Short mmCIF file of C-alpha atoms (C1' of nucleotides) and ligand atoms in Angstrom, two decimals:
data_model
loop_
_atom_site.label_atom_id
_atom_site.label_comp_id
_atom_site.label_asym_id
_atom_site.label_seq_id
_atom_site.Cartn_x
_atom_site.Cartn_y
_atom_site.Cartn_z
CA MET G 1357 0.01 0.01 0.01
CA LEU G 1358 2.96 2.31 0.64
CA ARG G 1359 0.69 4.56 2.74
CA LEU G 1360 0.97 6.08 6.20
CA SER G 1361 -1.76 4.98 8.60
CA LYS G 1362 -4.31 7.55 9.91
CA ARG G 1363 -2.78 6.84 13.32
CA VAL G 1364 0.49 8.36 12.07
CA GLU G 1365 -1.19 11.33 10.48
CA TYR G 1366 -3.19 12.10 13.60
CA GLY G 1367 -0.07 11.61 15.72
CA LEU G 1368 1.74 14.18 13.63
CA VAL G 1369 -1.19 16.63 13.86
CA ALA G 1370 -1.22 16.17 17.68
CA LEU G 1371 2.52 16.65 18.04
CA GLN G 1372 2.30 19.71 15.78
CA HIS G 1373 -0.43 20.97 18.12
CA LEU G 1374 1.68 20.40 21.21
CA ALA G 1375 4.59 22.11 19.64
CA LYS G 1376 2.63 25.18 18.79
CA ARG G 1377 1.14 25.21 22.23
CA GLY G 1378 4.35 24.69 24.13
CA ASP G 1379 2.29 23.74 27.23
CA VAL G 1380 0.24 20.82 28.31
CA ALA G 1381 -2.88 20.10 26.21
CA THR G 1382 -5.66 17.55 26.80
CA VAL G 1383 -6.80 14.98 24.21
CA ARG G 1384 -10.16 16.67 24.19
CA GLU G 1385 -8.69 19.93 23.15
CA ILE G 1386 -6.59 18.47 20.37
CA SER G 1387 -9.30 16.16 19.10
CA ASP G 1388 -11.85 19.05 19.06
CA GLU G 1389 -9.66 21.56 17.28
CA ASN G 1390 -8.51 19.12 14.69
CA ASN G 1391 -11.63 17.11 14.03
CA ILE G 1392 -10.18 13.82 15.18
CA SER G 1393 -12.02 11.10 16.94
CA TYR G 1394 -11.43 11.49 20.73
CA ASP G 1395 -11.15 7.78 21.39
CA LEU G 1396 -8.85 7.11 18.60
CA LEU G 1397 -6.55 9.96 19.36
CA ALA G 1398 -6.52 8.96 23.08
CA LYS G 1399 -4.93 5.64 22.06
CA ILE G 1400 -2.39 7.33 19.84
CA MET G 1401 -1.35 9.68 22.67
CA GLN G 1402 -0.78 6.75 24.89
CA ASP G 1403 1.47 5.09 22.34
CA LEU G 1404 3.44 8.37 21.91
CA LYS G 1405 3.88 8.53 25.66
CA ARG G 1406 5.08 4.95 25.84
CA ASP G 1407 7.74 5.96 23.29
CA GLY G 1408 8.92 8.76 25.51
CA MET G 1409 8.55 11.74 23.11
CA ILE G 1410 5.80 13.18 25.29
CA TYR G 1411 4.78 12.88 28.89
CA SER G 1412 1.43 12.88 30.58
CA SER G 1413 -0.11 14.10 33.82
CA GLN G 1414 -3.30 12.65 34.92
CA GLY G 1415 -6.20 14.19 36.82
CA VAL G 1416 -7.60 17.61 36.80
CA ARG G 1417 -5.50 20.13 34.68
CA GLY G 1418 -3.66 17.21 33.35
CA GLY G 1419 -2.87 16.40 29.74
CA TYR G 1420 0.15 15.79 27.40
CA ALA G 1421 3.17 17.81 26.55
CA LEU G 1422 6.44 17.40 24.55
CA MET G 1423 9.42 15.92 26.22
CA LEU G 1424 11.75 16.99 23.47
CA ALA G 1425 12.27 19.96 21.23
CA PRO G 1426 10.26 19.76 17.98
CA ASN G 1427 13.40 19.58 15.93
CA GLN G 1428 14.45 16.54 17.95
CA ILE G 1429 11.54 14.43 16.91
CA PRO G 1430 11.84 13.13 13.35
CA VAL G 1431 8.88 11.60 11.46
CA THR G 1432 10.63 8.26 11.61
CA ARG G 1433 10.23 8.07 15.29
CA VAL G 1434 6.54 8.82 15.12
CA VAL G 1435 6.00 6.12 12.47
CA ASP G 1436 8.05 3.59 14.57
CA ALA G 1437 6.06 4.41 17.66
CA LEU G 1438 2.64 4.18 16.02
CA GLU G 1439 3.03 1.51 13.36
CA ASP G 1440 3.91 -2.08 13.70
CA GLN G 1441 5.02 -2.49 10.12
CA SER G 1442 7.00 0.58 9.35
CA THR G 1443 9.37 -0.91 6.70
CA ILE G 1444 9.10 -1.16 3.02
CA THR G 1445 9.34 -4.99 3.03
CA GLU G 1446 9.31 -7.74 5.58
CA CYS G 1447 12.95 -8.61 5.10
CA THR G 1448 14.02 -5.07 5.92
CA SER G 1449 12.34 -5.20 9.34
CA ASP G 1450 14.27 -6.63 12.24
CA HIS G 1451 11.15 -8.13 14.04
CA GLU G 1452 9.76 -9.86 11.04
CA SER G 1453 10.99 -12.35 8.52
CA CYS G 1454 9.86 -13.46 5.03
CA THR G 1455 9.44 -17.09 3.93
CA ARG G 1456 11.02 -16.07 0.60
CA GLU G 1457 14.21 -14.88 2.20
CA GLY G 1458 17.20 -16.67 0.77
CA ALA G 1459 15.48 -17.44 -2.54
CA CYS G 1460 14.62 -13.72 -3.20
CA THR G 1461 16.68 -11.95 -5.72
CA ILE G 1462 15.79 -8.38 -4.71
CA GLN G 1463 16.65 -8.33 -1.11
CA GLY G 1464 19.81 -6.20 -1.61
CA PRO G 1465 18.06 -3.49 -3.54
CA MET G 1466 15.17 -3.49 -1.10
CA HIS G 1467 17.52 -2.97 1.82
CA ARG G 1468 19.04 0.05 -0.13
CA LEU G 1469 15.61 1.44 -0.87
CA GLN G 1470 14.72 1.16 2.77
CA GLU G 1471 17.73 3.14 3.82
CA GLN G 1472 16.91 5.91 1.42
CA VAL G 1473 13.28 6.09 2.55
CA GLU G 1474 14.47 6.23 6.13
CA ARG G 1475 16.78 9.06 5.31
CA VAL G 1476 13.93 11.05 3.99
CA LEU G 1477 11.70 10.33 6.92
CA ASN G 1478 14.54 11.13 9.21
CA SER G 1479 15.25 14.48 7.69
CA VAL G 1480 11.78 15.83 8.48
CA THR G 1481 10.89 16.70 12.11
CA ILE G 1482 7.98 18.18 13.93
CA ALA G 1483 9.73 21.50 13.74
CA GLN G 1484 9.14 21.36 9.94
CA LEU G 1485 5.34 20.98 10.41
CA LEU G 1486 5.04 24.41 11.93
CA MET M 1223 1.47 0.63 6.82
CA LEU M 1224 4.14 2.20 4.69
CA ARG M 1225 4.87 -1.11 3.01
CA LEU M 1226 5.19 -2.30 -0.63
CA SER M 1227 2.61 -4.98 -1.55
CA LYS M 1228 3.84 -8.43 -2.47
CA ARG M 1229 2.37 -7.67 -5.89
CA VAL M 1230 5.06 -4.97 -6.36
CA GLU M 1231 7.85 -7.20 -5.03
CA TYR M 1232 6.90 -9.97 -7.40
CA GLY M 1233 6.62 -7.55 -10.21
CA LEU M 1234 10.07 -6.27 -9.58
CA VAL M 1235 11.39 -9.87 -9.46
CA ALA M 1236 9.64 -10.64 -12.72
CA LEU M 1237 10.93 -7.53 -14.50
CA GLN M 1238 14.48 -8.33 -13.14
CA HIS M 1239 14.02 -11.77 -14.55
CA LEU M 1240 13.03 -10.50 -17.98
CA ALA M 1241 15.91 -8.02 -17.99
CA LYS M 1242 18.43 -10.78 -17.26
CA ARG M 1243 16.93 -12.92 -19.90
CA GLY M 1244 16.58 -10.31 -22.65
CA ASP M 1245 14.12 -12.53 -24.44
CA VAL M 1246 10.57 -13.67 -24.09
CA ALA M 1247 9.76 -15.59 -20.91
CA THR M 1248 6.65 -17.38 -19.82
CA VAL M 1249 4.87 -16.87 -16.54
CA ARG M 1250 5.43 -20.47 -15.75
CA GLU M 1251 9.20 -20.10 -16.16
CA ILE M 1252 9.26 -16.99 -14.00
CA SER M 1253 7.07 -18.37 -11.24
CA ASP M 1254 8.94 -21.64 -11.04
CA GLU M 1255 12.42 -20.09 -10.93
CA ASN M 1256 11.45 -17.53 -8.24
CA ASN M 1257 8.94 -19.52 -6.15
CA ILE M 1258 6.00 -17.25 -6.86
CA SER M 1259 2.45 -18.40 -7.16
CA TYR M 1260 1.72 -18.94 -10.83
CA ASP M 1261 -1.83 -17.53 -10.75
CA LEU M 1262 -0.82 -14.55 -8.76
CA LEU M 1263 2.06 -13.68 -10.98
CA ALA M 1264 -0.06 -14.18 -14.13
CA LYS M 1265 -2.41 -11.28 -12.88
CA ILE M 1266 0.66 -9.14 -12.13
CA MET M 1267 2.07 -9.64 -15.61
CA GLN M 1268 -1.28 -8.68 -17.10
CA ASP M 1269 -1.17 -5.39 -15.19
CA LEU M 1270 2.40 -4.67 -16.13
CA LYS M 1271 1.46 -5.20 -19.82
CA ARG M 1272 -1.51 -2.97 -19.53
CA ASP M 1273 0.85 -0.28 -18.42
CA GLY M 1274 3.03 -0.73 -21.49
CA MET M 1275 6.40 -1.52 -19.95
CA ILE M 1276 6.22 -5.11 -21.22
CA TYR M 1277 4.51 -6.78 -24.18
CA SER M 1278 2.96 -10.24 -24.56
CA SER M 1279 2.53 -12.81 -27.25
CA GLN M 1280 -0.07 -15.53 -26.78
CA GLY M 1281 -0.08 -19.07 -27.85
CA VAL M 1282 2.68 -21.55 -28.26
CA ARG M 1283 6.16 -20.21 -27.71
CA GLY M 1284 4.50 -17.01 -26.37
CA GLY M 1285 5.22 -15.14 -23.17
CA TYR M 1286 6.33 -11.66 -21.92
CA ALA M 1287 9.25 -9.46 -22.71
CA LEU M 1288 10.34 -5.91 -21.86
CA MET M 1289 9.25 -3.05 -24.12
CA LEU M 1290 11.81 -0.65 -22.57
CA ALA M 1291 15.45 -0.69 -21.57
CA PRO M 1292 15.83 -1.69 -17.86
CA ASN M 1293 17.21 1.73 -16.92
CA GLN M 1294 14.07 3.22 -18.51
CA ILE M 1295 11.75 1.57 -15.97
CA PRO M 1296 11.91 3.26 -12.47
CA VAL M 1297 10.39 1.54 -9.50
CA THR M 1298 7.77 4.31 -9.32
CA ARG M 1299 6.26 3.15 -12.59
CA VAL M 1300 6.05 -0.41 -11.28
CA VAL M 1301 4.36 0.70 -8.09
CA ASP M 1302 1.90 2.85 -9.93
CA ALA M 1303 0.98 0.01 -12.30
CA LEU M 1304 0.51 -2.53 -9.61
CA GLU M 1305 -0.92 -0.63 -6.69
CA ASP M 1306 -4.09 1.51 -6.42
CA GLN M 1307 -2.95 3.50 -3.41
CA SER M 1308 0.57 4.38 -4.16
CA THR M 1309 0.79 7.60 -2.27
CA ILE M 1310 1.92 8.36 1.27
CA THR M 1311 -1.54 9.88 2.13
CA GLU M 1312 -4.95 10.29 0.54
CA CYS M 1313 -4.60 13.89 -0.14
CA THR M 1314 -1.31 13.54 -2.14
CA SER M 1315 -3.13 11.27 -4.57
CA ASP M 1316 -4.94 12.68 -7.53
CA HIS M 1317 -7.67 10.09 -7.83
CA GLU M 1318 -8.57 10.11 -4.11
CA SER M 1319 -9.70 12.76 -1.54
CA CYS M 1320 -9.74 12.89 2.24
CA THR M 1321 -12.75 14.28 4.08
CA ARG M 1322 -10.29 16.11 6.41
CA GLU M 1323 -8.84 18.12 3.60
CA GLY M 1324 -9.23 21.82 4.28
CA ALA M 1325 -9.25 21.35 8.00
CA CYS M 1326 -5.90 19.33 8.17
CA THR M 1327 -2.84 21.24 9.19
CA ILE M 1328 -0.26 18.85 7.79
CA GLN M 1329 -1.27 18.80 4.19
CA GLY M 1330 1.69 20.91 3.03
CA PRO M 1331 4.30 18.93 4.76
CA MET M 1332 2.73 15.69 3.57
CA HIS M 1333 2.95 16.87 -0.07
CA ARG M 1334 6.68 17.72 0.47
CA LEU M 1335 7.22 14.27 1.96
CA GLN M 1336 5.47 12.60 -0.98
CA GLU M 1337 7.67 14.47 -3.39
CA GLN M 1338 10.86 13.21 -1.68
CA VAL M 1339 9.68 9.63 -1.49
CA GLU M 1340 8.80 9.77 -5.23
CA ARG M 1341 12.33 11.20 -5.91
CA VAL M 1342 13.80 8.19 -4.23
CA LEU M 1343 11.56 5.63 -5.96
CA ASN M 1344 12.25 7.34 -9.25
CA SER M 1345 15.99 7.24 -8.87
CA VAL M 1346 15.98 3.41 -8.77
CA THR M 1347 15.29 1.43 -12.00
CA ILE M 1348 15.14 -2.18 -13.03
CA ALA M 1349 18.81 -1.84 -14.18
CA GLN M 1350 19.78 -1.32 -10.52
CA LEU M 1351 18.25 -4.72 -9.68
CA LEU M 1352 20.75 -6.60 -11.71
"C1'" DC K 237 -7.37 -28.81 -39.12
"C1'" DC K 238 -6.21 -29.73 -34.16
"C1'" DC K 239 -4.07 -29.50 -30.10
"C1'" DA K 240 -0.79 -28.29 -26.72
"C1'" DT K 241 0.72 -24.04 -24.94
"C1'" DA K 242 0.06 -19.38 -23.54
"C1'" DT K 243 -2.14 -15.17 -22.22
"C1'" DC K 244 -6.74 -12.95 -20.73
"C1'" DG K 245 -9.94 -11.70 -17.25
"C1'" DG K 246 -13.60 -12.22 -13.91
"C1'" DA K 247 -15.13 -14.08 -9.59
"C1'" DC K 248 -14.20 -15.84 -5.35
"C1'" DT K 249 -12.22 -17.18 -0.54
"C1'" DC K 250 -9.51 -16.42 3.51
"C1'" DT K 251 -6.87 -13.65 6.33
"C1'" DT K 252 -5.02 -9.53 8.16
"C1'" DT K 253 -5.04 -4.71 9.02
"C1'" DC K 254 -7.33 -0.45 9.86
"C1'" DA K 255 -10.35 2.88 11.80
"C1'" DG K 256 -13.23 3.72 15.17
"C1'" DT K 257 -16.06 2.70 19.43
"C1'" DC K 258 -17.23 1.46 24.19
"C1'" DC K 259 -16.50 0.71 28.86
"C1'" DT K 260 -14.15 0.27 33.14
"C1'" DA K 261 -10.21 1.45 36.07
"C1'" DC K 262 -7.07 4.69 38.06
"C1'" DA K 263 -4.93 9.26 39.29
"C1'" DT K 264 -5.27 14.05 41.14
"C1'" DA K 265 -6.16 19.06 41.73
"C1'" DG K 266 -9.33 21.88 43.97
"C1'" DC B 709 -15.09 13.62 47.38
"C1'" DT B 710 -15.90 14.85 42.91
"C1'" DA B 711 -15.15 16.58 38.27
"C1'" DT B 712 -11.63 16.05 35.08
"C1'" DG B 713 -8.15 13.71 33.13
"C1'" DT B 714 -5.24 9.61 31.36
"C1'" DA B 715 -4.72 4.09 31.07
"C1'" DG B 716 -5.91 0.20 28.78
"C1'" DG B 717 -8.45 -3.81 27.21
"C1'" DA B 718 -12.07 -5.69 24.15
"C1'" DC B 719 -14.78 -5.24 20.43
"C1'" DT B 720 -16.92 -4.21 15.80
"C1'" DG B 721 -17.29 -3.37 10.73
"C1'" DA B 722 -15.19 -2.23 6.67
"C1'" DA B 723 -11.43 -2.48 3.53
"C1'" DA B 724 -7.24 -4.20 1.59
"C1'" DG B 725 -4.04 -8.26 0.64
"C1'" DA B 726 -2.71 -12.53 -0.93
"C1'" DG B 727 -3.72 -16.39 -3.29
"C1'" DT B 728 -6.98 -19.65 -5.97
"C1'" DC B 729 -10.21 -21.30 -9.64
"C1'" DC B 730 -12.23 -21.58 -13.88
"C1'" DG B 731 -13.65 -20.56 -18.45
"C1'" DA B 732 -12.27 -17.94 -22.79
"C1'" DT B 733 -9.23 -16.73 -26.39
"C1'" DA B 734 -5.16 -16.61 -29.35
"C1'" DT B 735 -1.47 -19.13 -31.89
"C1'" DG B 736 2.46 -21.92 -33.59
"C1'" DG B 737 3.46 -26.39 -35.18
"C1'" DG B 738 2.49 -31.15 -36.48
S1 SF4 D 728 12.66 -11.43 0.89
FE1 SF4 D 728 11.97 -10.75 -1.13
S2 SF4 D 728 9.82 -11.21 -1.03
FE2 SF4 D 728 10.54 -11.48 1.11
S3 SF4 D 728 10.15 -9.41 1.89
FE3 SF4 D 728 12.21 -9.28 1.21
S4 SF4 D 728 11.93 -8.50 -0.91
FE4 SF4 D 728 9.96 -9.13 -0.27
S1 SF4 D 729 -5.71 15.86 4.48
FE1 SF4 D 729 -4.65 15.45 6.39
S2 SF4 D 729 -5.61 13.72 7.09
FE2 SF4 D 729 -6.43 13.84 4.96
S3 SF4 D 729 -4.95 12.63 3.90
FE3 SF4 D 729 -4.09 14.62 3.86
S4 SF4 D 729 -2.70 14.63 5.58
FE4 SF4 D 729 -4.05 12.84 5.88
#
DNA sequence: CCCATATCGGACTCTTTCAGTCCTACATAG
DNA sequence: CTATGTAGGACTGAAAGAGTCCGATATGGG
């Protein structure tokens, strides 16, 4: 499919929101202002927190905020945090394996492609989304 | 998901095979030598033909062969021929549209990302797979 | 003229992934 | 102690992916 999941898109929007805000923001605030499903975004935020790029505080006046500077968060990291299958093929992933491996004649080129795609995704950070 | 479909991978393998051969090859030959499902590959070859990068001859001693030089077939073209959704997001596709368009705050950056990914996929051709 | 060999193309199944929802539990400031 | 948050599991429905099956059509060679 070669397509980013909605989870990643929403994650990027949310991180952009946090970056613009500079302060703690609630899921409700982000989901309302950006027309994103509250429940869905709530899950995404939890995943982003698990990764460590944002932190959370529970209870009244709680919410989420960035842990890092916007230019310290490349898109790659967001993709990795929100997507299980973030590689161009199975064989270029380290937690997957393809049954065709060994017989396949395009593994080399695929690895090289993967590298280049990662380079692109690494060169863009949340700071570029502002 | 950000992953190439098996259809694309098999298509690349088949094109690589045709390039190495330089002559007409049957689907059976390609599927056998590369451990790819015959039926599945047959469909893929039809799509590649429809695109115009290969031609076919039916009947006895028939098969498929390249229409273009290997370095004239970039990966992008193969992806476009074999995959409906070949873009990073819906809004960067020209035959799709996203309901969030207009409200979305990351459309610009996504378009720029799309361009860069295309540049990468365009820089690699079948000639690089040999 | 026939037949073996190919491509052509539609329909179909099974599995996985995706997007989104729902509901309960837990933490905490005021 | 309560309103306002996050935490997290389970669940649904729709869509995409991979692969199969079968009948039709074209064609070179005996
Ligand atoms: S080994 Fe070949 S078929 Fe398997 S994932 Fe890598 S490229 Fe794709
Ligand atoms: S408009 Fe926003 S949400 Fe819709 S596809 Fe483009 S980036 Fe994704």
